[in-house]
Coordinates of N, CA and C in Angstrom, one line a residue:
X1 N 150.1 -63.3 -16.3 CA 149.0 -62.8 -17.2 C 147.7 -62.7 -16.3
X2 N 146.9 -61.6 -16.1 CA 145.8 -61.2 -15.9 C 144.5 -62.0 -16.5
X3 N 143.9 -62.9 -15.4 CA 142.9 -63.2 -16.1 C 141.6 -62.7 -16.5
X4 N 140.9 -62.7 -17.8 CA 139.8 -62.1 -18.2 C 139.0 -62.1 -17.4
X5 N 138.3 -60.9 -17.6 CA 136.8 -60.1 -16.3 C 135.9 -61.7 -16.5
X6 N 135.0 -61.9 -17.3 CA 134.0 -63.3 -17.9 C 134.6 -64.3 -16.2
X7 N 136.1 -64.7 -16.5 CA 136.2 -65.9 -15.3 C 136.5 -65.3 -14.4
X8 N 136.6 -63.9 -13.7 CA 136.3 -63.5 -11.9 C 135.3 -63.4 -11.7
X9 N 133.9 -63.4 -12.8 CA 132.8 -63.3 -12.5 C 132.0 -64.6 -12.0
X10 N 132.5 -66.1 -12.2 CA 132.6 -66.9 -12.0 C 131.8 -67.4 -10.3
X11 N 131.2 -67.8 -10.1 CA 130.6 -68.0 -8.6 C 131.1 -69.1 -8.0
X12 N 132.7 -69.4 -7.7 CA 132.8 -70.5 -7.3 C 132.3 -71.4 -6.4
X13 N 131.7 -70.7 -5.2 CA 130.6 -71.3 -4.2 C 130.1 -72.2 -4.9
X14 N 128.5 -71.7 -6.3 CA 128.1 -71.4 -6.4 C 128.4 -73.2 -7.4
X15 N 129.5 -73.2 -8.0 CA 130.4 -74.3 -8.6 C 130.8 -75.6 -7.5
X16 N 131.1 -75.0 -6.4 CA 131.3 -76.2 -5.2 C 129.7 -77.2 -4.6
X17 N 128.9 -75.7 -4.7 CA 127.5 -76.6 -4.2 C 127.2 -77.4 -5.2
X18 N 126.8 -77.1 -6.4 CA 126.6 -77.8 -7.8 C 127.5 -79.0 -7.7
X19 N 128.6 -79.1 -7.4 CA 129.5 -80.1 -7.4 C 129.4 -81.2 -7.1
X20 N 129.1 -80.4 -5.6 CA 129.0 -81.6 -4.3 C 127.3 -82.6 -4.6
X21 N 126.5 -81.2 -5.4 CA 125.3 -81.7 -5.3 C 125.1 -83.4 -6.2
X22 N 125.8 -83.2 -7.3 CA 126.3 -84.1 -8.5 C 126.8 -85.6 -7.5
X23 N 127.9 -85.2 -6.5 CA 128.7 -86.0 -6.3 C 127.4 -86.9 -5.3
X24 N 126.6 -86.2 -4.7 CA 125.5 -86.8 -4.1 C 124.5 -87.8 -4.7
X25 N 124.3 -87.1 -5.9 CA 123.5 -87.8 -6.6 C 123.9 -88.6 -7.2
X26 N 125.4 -88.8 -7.5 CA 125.5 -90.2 -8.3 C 126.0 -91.0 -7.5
X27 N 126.4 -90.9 -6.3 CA 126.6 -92.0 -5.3 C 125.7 -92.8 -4.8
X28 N 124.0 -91.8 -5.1 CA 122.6 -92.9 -5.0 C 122.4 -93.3 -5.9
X29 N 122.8 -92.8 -7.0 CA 122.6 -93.6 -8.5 C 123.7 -95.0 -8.2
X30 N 124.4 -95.1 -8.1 CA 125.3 -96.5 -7.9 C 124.6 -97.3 -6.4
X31 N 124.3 -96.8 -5.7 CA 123.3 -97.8 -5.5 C 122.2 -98.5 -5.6
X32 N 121.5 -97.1 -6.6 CA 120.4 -98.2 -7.7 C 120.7 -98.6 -8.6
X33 N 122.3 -98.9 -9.0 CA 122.5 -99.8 -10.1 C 123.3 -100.8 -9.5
X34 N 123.1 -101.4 -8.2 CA 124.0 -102.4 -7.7 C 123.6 -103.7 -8.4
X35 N 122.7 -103.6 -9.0 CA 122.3 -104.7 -10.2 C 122.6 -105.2 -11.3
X36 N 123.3 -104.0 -11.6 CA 123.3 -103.5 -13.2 C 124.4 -103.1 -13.4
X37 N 125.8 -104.2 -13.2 CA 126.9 -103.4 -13.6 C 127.7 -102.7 -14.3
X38 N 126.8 -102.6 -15.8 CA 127.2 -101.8 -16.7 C 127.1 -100.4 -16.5
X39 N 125.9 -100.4 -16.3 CA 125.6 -98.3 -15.3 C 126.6 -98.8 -14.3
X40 N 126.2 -99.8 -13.0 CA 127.1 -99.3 -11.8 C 128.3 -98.7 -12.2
X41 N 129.5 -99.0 -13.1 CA 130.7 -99.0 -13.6 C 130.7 -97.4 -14.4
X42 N 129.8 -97.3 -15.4 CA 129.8 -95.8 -15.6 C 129.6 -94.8 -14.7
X43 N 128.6 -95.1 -13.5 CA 128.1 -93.8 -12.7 C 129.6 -93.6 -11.9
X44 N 130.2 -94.9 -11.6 CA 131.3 -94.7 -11.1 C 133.0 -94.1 -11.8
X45 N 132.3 -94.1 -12.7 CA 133.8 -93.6 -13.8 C 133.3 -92.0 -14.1
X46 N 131.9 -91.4 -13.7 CA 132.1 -90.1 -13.7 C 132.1 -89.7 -12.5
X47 N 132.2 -90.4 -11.1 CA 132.3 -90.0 -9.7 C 133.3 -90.0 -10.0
X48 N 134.1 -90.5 -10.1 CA 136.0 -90.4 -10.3 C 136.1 -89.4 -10.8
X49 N 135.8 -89.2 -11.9 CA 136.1 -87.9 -12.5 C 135.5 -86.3 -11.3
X50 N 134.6 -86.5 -11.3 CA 133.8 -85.4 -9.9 C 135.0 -85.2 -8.7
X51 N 135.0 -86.3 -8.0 CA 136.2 -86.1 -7.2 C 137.4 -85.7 -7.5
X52 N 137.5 -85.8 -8.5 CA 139.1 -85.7 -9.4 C 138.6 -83.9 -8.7
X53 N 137.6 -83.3 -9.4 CA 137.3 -81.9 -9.9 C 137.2 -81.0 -8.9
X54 N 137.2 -82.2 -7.6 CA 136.5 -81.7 -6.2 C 138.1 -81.1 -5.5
X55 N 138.8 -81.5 -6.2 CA 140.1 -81.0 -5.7 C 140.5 -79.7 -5.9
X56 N 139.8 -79.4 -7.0 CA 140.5 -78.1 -7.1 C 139.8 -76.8 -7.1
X57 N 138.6 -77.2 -6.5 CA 137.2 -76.3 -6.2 C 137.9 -75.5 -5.0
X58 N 139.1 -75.5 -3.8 CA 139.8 -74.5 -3.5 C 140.2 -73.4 -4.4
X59 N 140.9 -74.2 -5.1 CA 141.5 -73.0 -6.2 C 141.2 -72.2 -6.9
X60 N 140.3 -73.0 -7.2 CA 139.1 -72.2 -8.2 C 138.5 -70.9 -6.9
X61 N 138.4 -71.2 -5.8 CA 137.1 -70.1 -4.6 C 138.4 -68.9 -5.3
X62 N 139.9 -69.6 -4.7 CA 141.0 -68.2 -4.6 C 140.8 -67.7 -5.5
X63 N 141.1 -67.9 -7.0 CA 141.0 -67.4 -8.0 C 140.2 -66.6 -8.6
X64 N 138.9 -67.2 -7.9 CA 137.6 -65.6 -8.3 C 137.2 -65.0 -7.4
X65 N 137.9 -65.0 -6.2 CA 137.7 -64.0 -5.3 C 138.1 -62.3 -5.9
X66 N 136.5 -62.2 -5.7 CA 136.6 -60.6 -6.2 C 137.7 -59.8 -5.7
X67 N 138.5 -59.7 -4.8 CA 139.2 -58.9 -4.1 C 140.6 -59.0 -4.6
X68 N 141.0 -60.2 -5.2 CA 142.4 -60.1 -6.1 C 142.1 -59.4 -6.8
X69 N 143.6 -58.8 -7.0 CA 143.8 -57.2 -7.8 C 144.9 -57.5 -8.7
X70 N 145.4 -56.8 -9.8 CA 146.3 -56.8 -10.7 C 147.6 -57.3 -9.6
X71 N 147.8 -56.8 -9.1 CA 149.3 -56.9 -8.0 C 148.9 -58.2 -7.6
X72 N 147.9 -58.8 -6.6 CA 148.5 -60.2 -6.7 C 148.6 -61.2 -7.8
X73 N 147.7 -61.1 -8.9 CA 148.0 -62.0 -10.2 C 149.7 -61.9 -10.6
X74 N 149.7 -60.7 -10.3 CA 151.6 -60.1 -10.9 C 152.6 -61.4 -9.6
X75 N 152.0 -61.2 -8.5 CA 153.0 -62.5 -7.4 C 153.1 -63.5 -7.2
X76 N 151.5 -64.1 -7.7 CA 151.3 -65.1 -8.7 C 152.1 -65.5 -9.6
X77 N 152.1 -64.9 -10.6 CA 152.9 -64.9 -11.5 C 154.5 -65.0 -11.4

């Protein structure tokens, strides 16, 4: 199946920098909560999650690369 125009328009970069930028920030944020293990423990349970996400920020670049055309979604498929 052909995916909708809305998600090729998508800026994966654009999703990777934002990503990374997050993953930066909360990795200072758990060092200012090495006091406070209730935050430390959350900032760390949505870093897991971030990294989880960081995985598939390849897939995501291929997939909205403007240049796929009907024929490779079809060999994809």
């Amino acid at each position: 199946a052909f995916i909708s125009d809305p998600f090729l328009n998508l800026n994966a970069i654009d999703v990777g920098t934002k990503v990374n930028d997050m993953r930066n920030s909360l990795n200072r944020l758990s060092k200012c909560f090495y006091d406070v293990p209730g935050a430390k423990r959350m900032v760390e349970i949505v870093l897991t999650k971030v990294e989880k996400f960081c995985v598939i920020i390849p897939i995501l670049e291929t997939i909205c690369n403007p240049g796929l055309q009907q024929r490779h979604w079809e060999k994809v498929s």
